[in-house]
PDB file of N, CA and C in Angstrom:
ATOM      1  N   UNK F 829     -67.509-131.686 -75.294  1.00 59.00           N
ATOM      2  CA  UNK F 829     -66.086-131.614 -75.487  1.00 59.00           C
ATOM      3  C   UNK F 829     -65.766-131.676 -76.973  1.00 59.00           C
ATOM      4  N   UNK F 830     -64.922-130.801 -77.413  1.00 77.00           N
ATOM      5  CA  UNK F 830     -64.537-130.751 -78.813  1.00 77.00           C
ATOM      6  C   UNK F 830     -63.323-131.645 -79.065  1.00 77.00           C
ATOM      7  N   UNK F 831     -63.286-132.298 -80.209  1.00 78.00           N
ATOM      8  CA  UNK F 831     -62.155-133.153 -80.558  1.00 78.00           C
ATOM      9  C   UNK F 831     -60.939-132.275 -80.834  1.00 78.00           C
ATOM     10  N   UNK F 832     -59.811-132.648 -80.243  1.00 89.00           N
ATOM     11  CA  UNK F 832     -58.598-131.824 -80.335  1.00 89.00           C
ATOM     12  C   UNK F 832     -57.661-132.249 -81.463  1.00 89.00           C
ATOM     13  N   UNK F 833     -57.992-133.311 -82.168  1.00 91.00           N
ATOM     14  CA  UNK F 833     -57.117-133.778 -83.233  1.00 91.00           C
ATOM     15  C   UNK F 833     -57.940-134.348 -84.382  1.00 91.00           C
ATOM     16  N   UNK F 834     -57.353-134.326 -85.570  1.00 93.00           N
ATOM     17  CA  UNK F 834     -57.955-134.975 -86.732  1.00 93.00           C
ATOM     18  C   UNK F 834     -57.464-136.413 -86.744  1.00 93.00           C
ATOM     19  N   UNK F 835     -58.258-137.314 -87.273  1.00 91.00           N
ATOM     20  CA  UNK F 835     -57.865-138.722 -87.290  1.00 91.00           C
ATOM     21  C   UNK F 835     -58.141-139.354 -88.639  1.00 91.00           C
ATOM     22  N   UNK F 836     -57.151-140.099 -89.130  1.00 92.00           N
ATOM     23  CA  UNK F 836     -57.305-140.893 -90.341  1.00 92.00           C
ATOM     24  C   UNK F 836     -57.590-142.310 -89.885  1.00 92.00           C
ATOM     25  N   UNK F 837     -58.734-142.843 -90.251  1.00 88.00           N
ATOM     26  CA  UNK F 837     -59.134-144.172 -89.814  1.00 88.00           C
ATOM     27  C   UNK F 837     -58.372-145.284 -90.518  1.00 88.00           C
ATOM     28  N   UNK F 838     -57.755-144.983 -91.629  1.00 85.00           N
ATOM     29  CA  UNK F 838     -56.962-145.961 -92.363  1.00 85.00           C
ATOM     30  C   UNK F 838     -56.586-145.411 -93.718  1.00 85.00           C
ATOM     31  N   UNK F 839     -55.485-145.872 -94.226  1.00 89.00           N
ATOM     32  CA  UNK F 839     -55.013-145.443 -95.537  1.00 89.00           C
ATOM     33  C   UNK F 839     -54.485-146.667 -96.269  1.00 89.00           C
ATOM     34  N   UNK F 840     -55.016-146.927 -97.455  1.00 90.00           N
ATOM     35  CA  UNK F 840     -54.558-148.065 -98.251  1.00 90.00           C
ATOM     36  C   UNK F 840     -54.416-147.609 -99.693  1.00 90.00           C
ATOM     37  N   UNK F 841     -53.260-147.888-100.267  1.00 92.00           N
ATOM     38  CA  UNK F 841     -53.028-147.664-101.688  1.00 92.00           C
ATOM     39  C   UNK F 841     -52.941-149.049-102.335  1.00 92.00           C
ATOM     40  N   UNK F 842     -53.670-149.250-103.416  1.00 94.00           N
ATOM     41  CA  UNK F 842     -53.654-150.527-104.123  1.00 94.00           C
ATOM     42  C   UNK F 842     -52.215-150.960-104.383  1.00 94.00           C
ATOM     43  N   UNK F 843     -51.946-152.236-104.185  1.00 90.00           N
ATOM     44  CA  UNK F 843     -50.573-152.739-104.287  1.00 90.00           C
ATOM     45  C   UNK F 843     -49.922-152.448-105.640  1.00 90.00           C
ATOM     46  N   UNK F 844     -50.702-152.377-106.703  1.00 95.00           N
ATOM     47  CA  UNK F 844     -50.120-152.094-108.018  1.00 95.00           C
ATOM     48  C   UNK F 844     -49.742-150.629-108.201  1.00 95.00           C
ATOM     49  N   UNK F 845     -50.118-149.770-107.246  1.00 94.00           N
ATOM     50  CA  UNK F 845     -49.811-148.344-107.341  1.00 94.00           C
ATOM     51  C   UNK F 845     -48.884-147.854-106.217  1.00 94.00           C
ATOM     52  N   UNK F 846     -48.410-148.765-105.388  1.00 90.00           N
ATOM     53  CA  UNK F 846     -47.542-148.370-104.281  1.00 90.00           C
ATOM     54  C   UNK F 846     -46.171-147.940-104.788  1.00 90.00           C
ATOM     55  N   UNK F 847     -45.489-147.169-103.943  1.00 90.00           N
ATOM     56  CA  UNK F 847     -44.139-146.646-104.224  1.00 90.00           C
ATOM     57  C   UNK F 847     -44.121-145.680-105.408  1.00 90.00           C
ATOM     58  N   UNK F 848     -45.242-144.975-105.589  1.00 94.00           N
ATOM     59  CA  UNK F 848     -45.338-143.957-106.635  1.00 94.00           C
ATOM     60  C   UNK F 848     -45.634-142.578-106.047  1.00 94.00           C
ATOM     61  N   UNK F 849     -45.608-142.477-104.721  1.00 93.00           N
ATOM     62  CA  UNK F 849     -45.853-141.189-104.075  1.00 93.00           C
ATOM     63  C   UNK F 849     -47.310-140.898-103.773  1.00 93.00           C
ATOM     64  N   UNK F 850     -48.190-141.834-104.061  1.00 95.00           N
ATOM     65  CA  UNK F 850     -49.624-141.609-103.852  1.00 95.00           C
ATOM     66  C   UNK F 850     -49.946-141.508-102.368  1.00 95.00           C
ATOM     67  N   UNK F 851     -49.410-142.427-101.564  1.00 91.00           N
ATOM     68  CA  UNK F 851     -49.647-142.384-100.124  1.00 91.00           C
ATOM     69  C   UNK F 851     -49.130-141.095 -99.506  1.00 91.00           C
ATOM     70  N   UNK F 852     -47.952-140.684 -99.929  1.00 93.00           N
ATOM     71  CA  UNK F 852     -47.376-139.438 -99.420  1.00 93.00           C
ATOM     72  C   UNK F 852     -48.262-138.254 -99.774  1.00 93.00           C
ATOM     73  N   UNK F 853     -48.739-138.204-101.002  1.00 96.00           N
ATOM     74  CA  UNK F 853     -49.617-137.110-101.428  1.00 96.00           C
ATOM     75  C   UNK F 853     -50.930-137.112-100.633  1.00 96.00           C
ATOM     76  N   UNK F 854     -51.504-138.283-100.419  1.00 94.00           N
ATOM     77  CA  UNK F 854     -52.735-138.369 -99.626  1.00 94.00           C
ATOM     78  C   UNK F 854     -52.504-137.865 -98.201  1.00 94.00           C
ATOM     79  N   UNK F 855     -51.367-138.248 -97.620  1.00 93.00           N
ATOM     80  CA  UNK F 855     -51.064-137.809 -96.257  1.00 93.00           C
ATOM     81  C   UNK F 855     -50.825-136.297 -96.210  1.00 93.00           C
ATOM     82  N   UNK F 856     -50.110-135.758 -97.194  1.00 95.00           N
ATOM     83  CA  UNK F 856     -49.880-134.312 -97.240  1.00 95.00           C
ATOM     84  C   UNK F 856     -51.193-133.553 -97.353  1.00 95.00           C
ATOM     85  N   UNK F 857     -52.095-134.036 -98.178  1.00 95.00           N
ATOM     86  CA  UNK F 857     -53.408-133.389 -98.327  1.00 95.00           C
ATOM     87  C   UNK F 857     -54.203-133.465 -97.017  1.00 95.00           C
ATOM     88  N   UNK F 858     -54.149-134.613 -96.356  1.00 94.00           N
ATOM     89  CA  UNK F 858     -54.850-134.779 -95.074  1.00 94.00           C
ATOM     90  C   UNK F 858     -54.284-133.842 -94.020  1.00 94.00           C
ATOM     91  N   UNK F 859     -52.964-133.752 -93.960  1.00 94.00           N
ATOM     92  CA  UNK F 859     -52.317-132.868 -92.994  1.00 94.00           C
ATOM     93  C   UNK F 859     -52.652-131.411 -93.282  1.00 94.00           C
ATOM     94  N   UNK F 860     -52.678-131.047 -94.561  1.00 96.00           N
ATOM     95  CA  UNK F 860     -53.056-129.677 -94.940  1.00 96.00           C
ATOM     96  C   UNK F 860     -54.482-129.358 -94.535  1.00 96.00           C
ATOM     97  N   UNK F 861     -55.387-130.307 -94.750  1.00 96.00           N
ATOM     98  CA  UNK F 861     -56.779-130.114 -94.362  1.00 96.00           C
ATOM     99  C   UNK F 861     -56.876-129.910 -92.848  1.00 96.00           C
ATOM    100  N   UNK F 862     -56.155-130.746 -92.091  1.00 95.00           N
ATOM    101  CA  UNK F 862     -56.194-130.643 -90.629  1.00 95.00           C
ATOM    102  C   UNK F 862     -55.688-129.276 -90.167  1.00 95.00           C
ATOM    103  N   UNK F 863     -54.585-128.825 -90.731  1.00 95.00           N
ATOM    104  CA  UNK F 863     -54.043-127.503 -90.376  1.00 95.00           C
ATOM    105  C   UNK F 863     -55.032-126.401 -90.717  1.00 95.00           C
ATOM    106  N   UNK F 864     -55.596-126.470 -91.929  1.00 96.00           N
ATOM    107  CA  UNK F 864     -56.556-125.452 -92.372  1.00 96.00           C
ATOM    108  C   UNK F 864     -57.787-125.393 -91.490  1.00 96.00           C
ATOM    109  N   UNK F 865     -58.106-126.492 -90.820  1.00 94.00           N
ATOM    110  CA  UNK F 865     -59.281-126.551 -89.958  1.00 94.00           C
ATOM    111  C   UNK F 865     -58.950-126.399 -88.485  1.00 94.00           C
ATOM    112  N   UNK F 866     -57.738-125.934 -88.193  1.00 93.00           N
ATOM    113  CA  UNK F 866     -57.371-125.566 -86.837  1.00 93.00           C
ATOM    114  C   UNK F 866     -56.872-126.677 -85.932  1.00 93.00           C
ATOM    115  N   UNK F 867     -56.627-127.856 -86.482  1.00 94.00           N
ATOM    116  CA  UNK F 867     -56.123-128.950 -85.652  1.00 94.00           C
ATOM    117  C   UNK F 867     -54.618-128.807 -85.465  1.00 94.00           C
ATOM    118  N   UNK F 868     -54.156-129.116 -84.276  1.00 92.00           N
ATOM    119  CA  UNK F 868     -52.727-129.057 -83.956  1.00 92.00           C
ATOM    120  C   UNK F 868     -52.079-130.436 -84.044  1.00 92.00           C
ATOM    121  N   UNK F 869     -52.897-131.463 -84.235  1.00 93.00           N
ATOM    122  CA  UNK F 869     -52.393-132.835 -84.254  1.00 93.00           C
ATOM    123  C   UNK F 869     -53.244-133.664 -85.199  1.00 93.00           C
ATOM    124  N   UNK F 870     -52.589-134.635 -85.838  1.00 93.00           N
ATOM    125  CA  UNK F 870     -53.319-135.588 -86.672  1.00 93.00           C
ATOM    126  C   UNK F 870     -52.873-136.984 -86.254  1.00 93.00           C
ATOM    127  N   UNK F 871     -53.820-137.894 -86.158  1.00 92.00           N
ATOM    128  CA  UNK F 871     -53.545-139.277 -85.769  1.00 92.00           C
ATOM    129  C   UNK F 871     -53.980-140.208 -86.882  1.00 92.00           C
ATOM    130  N   UNK F 872     -53.368-141.376 -86.901  1.00 91.00           N
ATOM    131  CA  UNK F 872     -53.614-142.352 -87.951  1.00 91.00           C
ATOM    132  C   UNK F 872     -53.702-143.733 -87.341  1.00 91.00           C
ATOM    133  N   UNK F 873     -54.705-144.490 -87.735  1.00 88.00           N
ATOM    134  CA  UNK F 873     -54.841-145.880 -87.278  1.00 88.00           C
ATOM    135  C   UNK F 873     -54.307-146.807 -88.368  1.00 88.00           C
ATOM    136  N   UNK F 874     -53.601-147.844 -87.933  1.00 88.00           N
ATOM    137  CA  UNK F 874     -53.047-148.808 -88.879  1.00 88.00           C
ATOM    138  C   UNK F 874     -52.967-150.168 -88.208  1.00 88.00           C
ATOM    139  N   UNK F 875     -53.483-151.203 -88.865  1.00 85.00           N
ATOM    140  CA  UNK F 875     -53.472-152.553 -88.310  1.00 85.00           C
ATOM    141  C   UNK F 875     -52.065-153.062 -88.040  1.00 85.00           C
ATOM    142  N   UNK F 876     -51.935-153.878 -87.000  1.00 84.00           N
ATOM    143  CA  UNK F 876     -50.619-154.363 -86.583  1.00 84.00           C
ATOM    144  C   UNK F 876     -49.933-155.204 -87.656  1.00 84.00           C
ATOM    145  N   UNK F 877     -50.677-155.805 -88.562  1.00 86.00           N
ATOM    146  CA  UNK F 877     -50.095-156.636 -89.606  1.00 86.00           C
ATOM    147  C   UNK F 877     -49.484-155.830 -90.747  1.00 86.00           C
ATOM    148  N   UNK F 878     -49.719-154.540 -90.804  1.00 88.00           N
ATOM    149  CA  UNK F 878     -49.283-153.700 -91.929  1.00 88.00           C
ATOM    150  C   UNK F 878     -47.888-153.119 -91.700  1.00 88.00           C
ATOM    151  N   UNK F 879     -46.908-153.999 -91.563  1.00 87.00           N
ATOM    152  CA  UNK F 879     -45.536-153.608 -91.209  1.00 87.00           C
ATOM    153  C   UNK F 879     -44.926-152.620 -92.205  1.00 87.00           C
ATOM    154  N   UNK F 880     -45.116-152.844 -93.504  1.00 88.00           N
ATOM    155  CA  UNK F 880     -44.558-151.912 -94.494  1.00 88.00           C
ATOM    156  C   UNK F 880     -45.169-150.526 -94.364  1.00 88.00           C
ATOM    157  N   UNK F 881     -46.471-150.476 -94.078  1.00 89.00           N
ATOM    158  CA  UNK F 881     -47.126-149.182 -93.876  1.00 89.00           C
ATOM    159  C   UNK F 881     -46.545-148.473 -92.661  1.00 89.00           C
ATOM    160  N   UNK F 882     -46.267-149.215 -91.608  1.00 90.00           N
ATOM    161  CA  UNK F 882     -45.705-148.612 -90.392  1.00 90.00           C
ATOM    162  C   UNK F 882     -44.345-147.992 -90.681  1.00 90.00           C
ATOM    163  N   UNK F 883     -43.531-148.676 -91.473  1.00 91.00           N
ATOM    164  CA  UNK F 883     -42.225-148.118 -91.861  1.00 91.00           C
ATOM    165  C   UNK F 883     -42.420-146.804 -92.615  1.00 91.00           C
ATOM    166  N   UNK F 884     -43.394-146.783 -93.521  1.00 89.00           N
ATOM    167  CA  UNK F 884     -43.693-145.569 -94.281  1.00 89.00           C
ATOM    168  C   UNK F 884     -44.087-144.428 -93.349  1.00 89.00           C
ATOM    169  N   UNK F 885     -45.027-144.688 -92.441  1.00 91.00           N
ATOM    170  CA  UNK F 885     -45.502-143.642 -91.540  1.00 91.00           C
ATOM    171  C   UNK F 885     -44.383-143.109 -90.648  1.00 91.00           C
ATOM    172  N   UNK F 886     -43.560-143.999 -90.134  1.00 92.00           N
ATOM    173  CA  UNK F 886     -42.518-143.600 -89.194  1.00 92.00           C
ATOM    174  C   UNK F 886     -41.286-143.023 -89.886  1.00 92.00           C
ATOM    175  N   UNK F 887     -40.745-143.723 -90.844  1.00 90.00           N
ATOM    176  CA  UNK F 887     -39.475-143.324 -91.456  1.00 90.00           C
ATOM    177  C   UNK F 887     -39.621-142.253 -92.524  1.00 90.00           C
ATOM    178  N   UNK F 888     -40.640-142.371 -93.344  1.00 88.00           N
ATOM    179  CA  UNK F 888     -40.787-141.464 -94.478  1.00 88.00           C
ATOM    180  C   UNK F 888     -41.446-140.150 -94.073  1.00 88.00           C
ATOM    181  N   UNK F 889     -42.509-140.221 -93.273  1.00 91.00           N
ATOM    182  CA  UNK F 889     -43.228-138.975 -92.976  1.00 91.00           C
ATOM    183  C   UNK F 889     -43.175-138.547 -91.521  1.00 91.00           C
ATOM    184  N   UNK F 890     -42.483-139.310 -90.667  1.00 92.00           N
ATOM    185  CA  UNK F 890     -42.198-138.829 -89.319  1.00 92.00           C
ATOM    186  C   UNK F 890     -43.259-139.036 -88.254  1.00 92.00           C
ATOM    187  N   UNK F 891     -44.228-139.892 -88.491  1.00 93.00           N
ATOM    188  CA  UNK F 891     -45.221-140.177 -87.457  1.00 93.00           C
ATOM    189  C   UNK F 891     -44.587-141.054 -86.374  1.00 93.00           C
ATOM    190  N   UNK F 892     -45.108-140.950 -85.151  1.00 93.00           N
ATOM    191  CA  UNK F 892     -44.627-141.756 -84.039  1.00 93.00           C
ATOM    192  C   UNK F 892     -45.760-142.636 -83.520  1.00 93.00           C
ATOM    193  N   UNK F 893     -45.457-143.889 -83.244  1.00 91.00           N
ATOM    194  CA  UNK F 893     -46.445-144.803 -82.693  1.00 91.00           C
ATOM    195  C   UNK F 893     -46.669-144.445 -81.221  1.00 91.00           C
ATOM    196  N   UNK F 894     -47.917-144.186 -80.848  1.00 90.00           N
ATOM    197  CA  UNK F 894     -48.224-143.800 -79.463  1.00 90.00           C
ATOM    198  C   UNK F 894     -49.086-144.824 -78.740  1.00 90.00           C
ATOM    199  N   UNK F 895     -49.447-145.917 -79.433  1.00 85.00           N
ATOM    200  CA  UNK F 895     -50.358-146.867 -78.818  1.00 85.00           C
ATOM    201  C   UNK F 895     -50.241-148.214 -79.526  1.00 85.00           C
ATOM    202  N   UNK F 896     -50.572-149.257 -78.812  1.00 82.00           N
ATOM    203  CA  UNK F 896     -50.619-150.592 -79.402  1.00 82.00           C
ATOM    204  C   UNK F 896     -51.865-151.279 -78.853  1.00 82.00           C
ATOM    205  N   UNK F 897     -52.705-151.771 -79.752  1.00 77.00           N
ATOM    206  CA  UNK F 897     -53.958-152.377 -79.319  1.00 77.00           C
ATOM    207  C   UNK F 897     -54.141-153.731 -79.981  1.00 77.00           C
ATOM    208  N   UNK F 898     -54.984-154.526 -79.386  1.00 76.00           N
ATOM    209  CA  UNK F 898     -55.427-155.787 -79.958  1.00 76.00           C
ATOM    210  C   UNK F 898     -56.933-155.683 -80.120  1.00 76.00           C
ATOM    211  N   UNK F 899     -57.478-156.360 -81.103  1.00 74.00           N
ATOM    212  CA  UNK F 899     -58.915-156.373 -81.344  1.00 74.00           C
ATOM    213  C   UNK F 899     -59.409-157.789 -81.114  1.00 74.00           C
ATOM    214  N   UNK F 900     -60.381-157.935 -80.248  1.00 82.00           N
ATOM    215  CA  UNK F 900     -60.919-159.249 -79.886  1.00 82.00           C
ATOM    216  C   UNK F 900     -62.367-159.347 -80.317  1.00 82.00           C
ATOM    217  N   UNK F 901     -62.820-160.565 -80.603  1.00 78.00           N
ATOM    218  CA  UNK F 901     -64.234-160.771 -80.909  1.00 78.00           C
ATOM    219  C   UNK F 901     -64.682-162.119 -80.345  1.00 78.00           C
ATOM    220  N   UNK F 902     -65.964-162.239 -80.193  1.00 84.00           N
ATOM    221  CA  UNK F 902     -66.587-163.485 -79.783  1.00 84.00           C
ATOM    222  C   UNK F 902     -67.746-163.729 -80.733  1.00 84.00           C
ATOM    223  N   UNK F 903     -67.697-164.810 -81.490  1.00 85.00           N
ATOM    224  CA  UNK F 903     -68.794-165.139 -82.378  1.00 85.00           C
ATOM    225  C   UNK F 903     -69.918-165.763 -81.556  1.00 85.00           C
ATOM    226  N   UNK F 904     -71.127-165.302 -81.769  1.00 90.00           N
ATOM    227  CA  UNK F 904     -72.288-165.789 -81.005  1.00 90.00           C
ATOM    228  C   UNK F 904     -73.201-166.621 -81.880  1.00 90.00           C
TER     229      UNK F 904
END
């Protein structure tokens, strides 16, 4: 089975460089790459604690949250 979408595993811009358009440029380049490679959809993972990033993804560039997950571990 072939993957039907491109996925960004995470995006972080150093706090001293935020709000300068770097994240937007990185996302535009990623979206362009996905389109050029025949993908009809791009997905992005972002930790639940990254509230400011979520606002950026949703309000600024139009991404929609389609899932909510928790990560569990057991130390052995």
